């Protein structure tokens, strides 16, 4: 008789999205931050692909695109920490 290997333990998802976000380690705010970072990264990559033939203009647009991509990466990595004071404000 074959022996079955347990790949993942059972998760109780009865409360909906909150349980799902807890299992992947994100809060709602963290998910929004990652989404914003992904959109900014797509915009930066599009900027990189639309460089012109003028060397000076291409250098200017390329450096702006690389800077925008850097902002997207920093936001993806540290966005939860950066915006934690905003989402956990006490009034």
XYZ file of N, CA and C in Angstrom:
273
model
N 0.834 -1.179 0.000
C 0.000 0.000 0.000
C 0.888 1.254 0.000
N 0.600 2.231 -0.878
C 1.454 3.416 -0.946
C 1.306 4.300 0.293
N 2.407 4.931 0.664
C 2.400 5.862 1.797
C 2.242 7.278 1.256
N 1.236 7.999 1.757
C 0.977 9.349 1.285
C 1.777 10.352 2.098
N 2.336 11.335 1.413
C 3.094 12.389 2.064
C 2.205 13.619 2.212
N 2.185 14.171 3.405
C 1.386 15.365 3.669
C 2.148 16.582 3.161
N 1.608 17.255 2.154
C 2.280 18.406 1.571
C 1.999 19.702 2.329
N 0.810 19.836 2.853
C 0.447 21.058 3.571
C -0.589 20.721 4.629
N -0.503 21.416 5.744
C -1.489 21.173 6.793
C -2.787 21.898 6.455
N -3.857 21.448 7.047
C -5.173 22.037 6.793
C -5.254 23.441 7.392
N -5.899 24.340 6.686
C -6.077 25.716 7.143
C -7.556 26.012 7.260
N -7.930 26.668 8.353
C -9.314 27.077 8.543
C -9.512 28.436 7.890
N -10.268 28.484 6.819
C -10.508 29.728 6.090
C -11.943 30.210 6.284
N -12.507 29.955 7.440
C -13.918 30.266 7.646
C -14.201 31.762 7.769
N -13.183 32.562 8.105
C -13.441 34.004 8.209
C -13.078 34.756 6.943
N -12.734 34.064 5.900
C -12.556 34.701 4.592
C -11.167 35.245 4.347
N -11.110 36.470 3.842
C -9.858 37.052 3.383
C -8.848 37.259 4.503
N -9.301 37.520 5.707
C -8.363 37.734 6.815
C -7.506 36.490 7.035
N -8.121 35.324 7.016
C -7.352 34.083 7.165
C -6.390 33.882 6.001
N -6.846 34.202 4.798
C -5.982 34.040 3.626
C -4.759 34.938 3.724
N -4.947 36.216 4.080
C -3.819 37.134 4.190
C -2.887 36.743 5.327
N -3.434 36.174 6.398
C -2.580 35.709 7.487
C -1.709 34.535 7.050
N -2.224 33.661 6.199
C -1.433 32.511 5.762
C -0.305 32.920 4.826
N -0.492 33.968 4.030
C 0.589 34.407 3.145
C 1.442 35.485 3.790
N 1.096 35.896 4.999
C 1.929 36.846 5.731
C 1.735 38.285 5.333
N 0.606 38.621 4.774
C 0.347 40.002 4.379
C -0.922 40.504 5.038
N -0.928 41.774 5.304
C -2.161 42.421 5.725
C -2.785 43.064 4.499
N -3.942 43.652 4.659
C -4.558 44.353 3.534
C -3.697 45.510 3.060
N -3.119 46.245 4.008
C -2.232 47.355 3.649
C -0.968 46.884 2.972
N -0.441 45.745 3.411
C 0.761 45.197 2.781
C 0.505 44.762 1.360
N -0.672 44.213 1.128
C -1.032 43.792 -0.219
C -1.177 44.992 -1.150
N -1.769 46.061 -0.644
C -1.910 47.284 -1.443
C -0.536 47.862 -1.756
N 0.365 47.841 -0.773
C 1.721 48.361 -0.995
C 2.437 47.563 -2.063
N 2.310 46.237 -2.035
C 2.945 45.402 -3.067
C 2.324 45.650 -4.436
N 1.015 45.876 -4.466
C 0.347 46.173 -5.728
C 0.799 47.491 -6.330
N 0.926 48.506 -5.479
C 1.405 49.816 -5.950
C 2.836 49.690 -6.454
N 3.674 48.948 -5.737
C 5.058 48.751 -6.172
C 5.115 48.024 -7.511
N 4.229 47.060 -7.717
C 4.210 46.337 -8.991
C 3.800 47.253 -10.140
N 2.829 48.112 -9.907
C 2.399 49.052 -10.953
C 3.521 50.025 -11.280
N 4.216 50.536 -10.264
C 5.331 51.456 -10.505
C 6.454 50.748 -11.264
N 6.702 49.477 -10.949
C 7.742 48.735 -11.659
C 7.384 48.539 -13.128
N 6.128 48.279 -13.411
C 5.696 48.132 -14.810
C 5.862 49.450 -15.559
N 5.512 50.554 -14.910
C 5.684 51.871 -15.536
C 7.165 52.134 -15.815
N 8.047 51.787 -14.860
C 9.485 52.004 -15.046
C 10.033 51.148 -16.190
N 9.584 49.912 -16.287
C 10.051 49.060 -17.390
C 9.561 49.576 -18.740
N 8.344 50.093 -18.755
C 7.842 50.687 -19.995
C 8.655 51.921 -20.376
N 9.043 52.709 -19.377
C 9.882 53.878 -19.645
C 11.238 53.457 -20.207
N 11.780 52.362 -19.708
C 13.069 51.881 -20.219
C 12.966 51.410 -21.665
N 11.824 50.817 -22.030
C 11.670 50.304 -23.387
C 11.385 51.402 -24.410
N 11.007 52.577 -23.960
C 10.668 53.661 -24.882
C 11.767 54.717 -24.963
N 13.008 54.304 -24.930
C 14.104 55.270 -25.019
C 14.242 55.766 -26.453
N 14.649 57.011 -26.574
C 14.754 57.620 -27.907
C 16.151 57.411 -28.491
N 16.331 57.870 -29.739
C 17.620 57.745 -30.416
C 18.573 58.864 -30.037
N 18.065 59.955 -29.484
C 18.900 61.065 -29.039
C 19.672 60.631 -27.788
N 21.014 60.668 -27.825
C 21.781 60.170 -26.673
C 21.512 60.921 -25.370
N 21.409 62.242 -25.462
C 21.185 63.016 -24.242
C 19.785 62.756 -23.678
N 18.799 62.701 -24.533
C 17.431 62.417 -24.088
C 17.285 60.993 -23.575
N 17.990 60.049 -24.243
C 17.928 58.661 -23.795
C 18.577 58.498 -22.425
N 19.664 59.217 -22.186
C 20.322 59.149 -20.879
C 19.422 59.724 -19.791
N 18.765 60.820 -20.098
C 17.875 61.444 -19.125
C 16.676 60.545 -18.826
N 16.046 60.023 -19.881
C 14.889 59.141 -19.679
C 15.297 57.825 -19.024
N 16.442 57.299 -19.389
C 16.916 56.048 -18.801
C 17.223 56.183 -17.325
N 17.856 57.288 -16.951
C 18.163 57.478 -15.531
C 16.886 57.701 -14.724
N 15.908 58.365 -15.314
C 14.622 58.526 -14.638
C 13.930 57.180 -14.470
N 14.001 56.338 -15.485
C 13.379 55.014 -15.405
C 14.069 54.137 -14.366
N 15.395 54.188 -14.302
C 16.131 53.406 -13.310
C 15.810 53.904 -11.899
N 15.701 55.218 -11.723
C 15.314 55.766 -10.426
C 13.911 55.344 -10.024
N 13.005 55.331 -10.973
C 11.636 54.897 -10.699
C 11.596 53.416 -10.336
N 12.382 52.609 -11.019
C 12.471 51.188 -10.702
C 13.057 50.974 -9.305
N 14.033 51.793 -8.925
C 14.613 51.718 -7.584
C 13.569 52.038 -6.523
N 12.759 53.056 -6.766
C 11.686 53.405 -5.826
C 10.692 52.255 -5.702
N 10.372 51.607 -6.806
C 9.435 50.480 -6.766
C 9.999 49.322 -5.954
N 11.280 49.046 -6.099
C 11.901 47.944 -5.348
C 11.925 48.264 -3.857
N 12.294 49.486 -3.496
C 12.315 49.885 -2.085
C 10.907 49.831 -1.507
N 9.919 50.264 -2.265
C 8.537 50.212 -1.788
C 8.068 48.770 -1.610
N 8.471 47.882 -2.502
C 8.080 46.474 -2.367
C 8.735 45.827 -1.156
N 9.986 46.179 -0.888
C 10.703 45.554 0.220
C 10.317 46.139 1.579
N 10.230 47.472 1.662
C 10.060 48.124 2.954
C 8.772 48.914 3.075
N 7.833 48.725 2.168
C 6.591 49.498 2.191
C 5.752 49.255 3.425
N 5.736 48.020 3.927
C 4.960 47.723 5.134
C 5.486 48.523 6.316
N 6.802 48.599 6.436
C 7.414 49.342 7.537
C 7.222 50.843 7.363
N 7.345 51.316 6.127
C 7.215 52.754 5.886
C 5.825 53.269 6.210
N 4.804 52.487 5.876
C 3.437 52.946 6.054
C 2.767 52.385 7.297
N 3.513 51.695 8.152
C 2.897 51.113 9.348
C 2.422 52.188 10.304
N 3.086 53.328 10.342
C 2.638 54.397 11.236
C 1.351 55.029 10.740
N 1.116 54.995 9.446
C -0.100 55.570 8.892
C -1.291 54.662 9.149
N -1.098 53.354 8.974
C -2.217 52.436 9.116
C -2.530 52.108 10.570
N -1.571 52.300 11.483
C -1.804 51.996 12.885
C -1.933 53.256 13.713
N -2.470 54.306 13.140
C -2.617 55.570 13.870
C -3.671 55.431 14.952
N -3.396 56.054 16.071
C -4.343 56.014 17.194
C -4.910 57.412 17.389
N -6.239 57.479 17.505
C -6.853 58.795 17.568
C -7.580 59.115 18.802
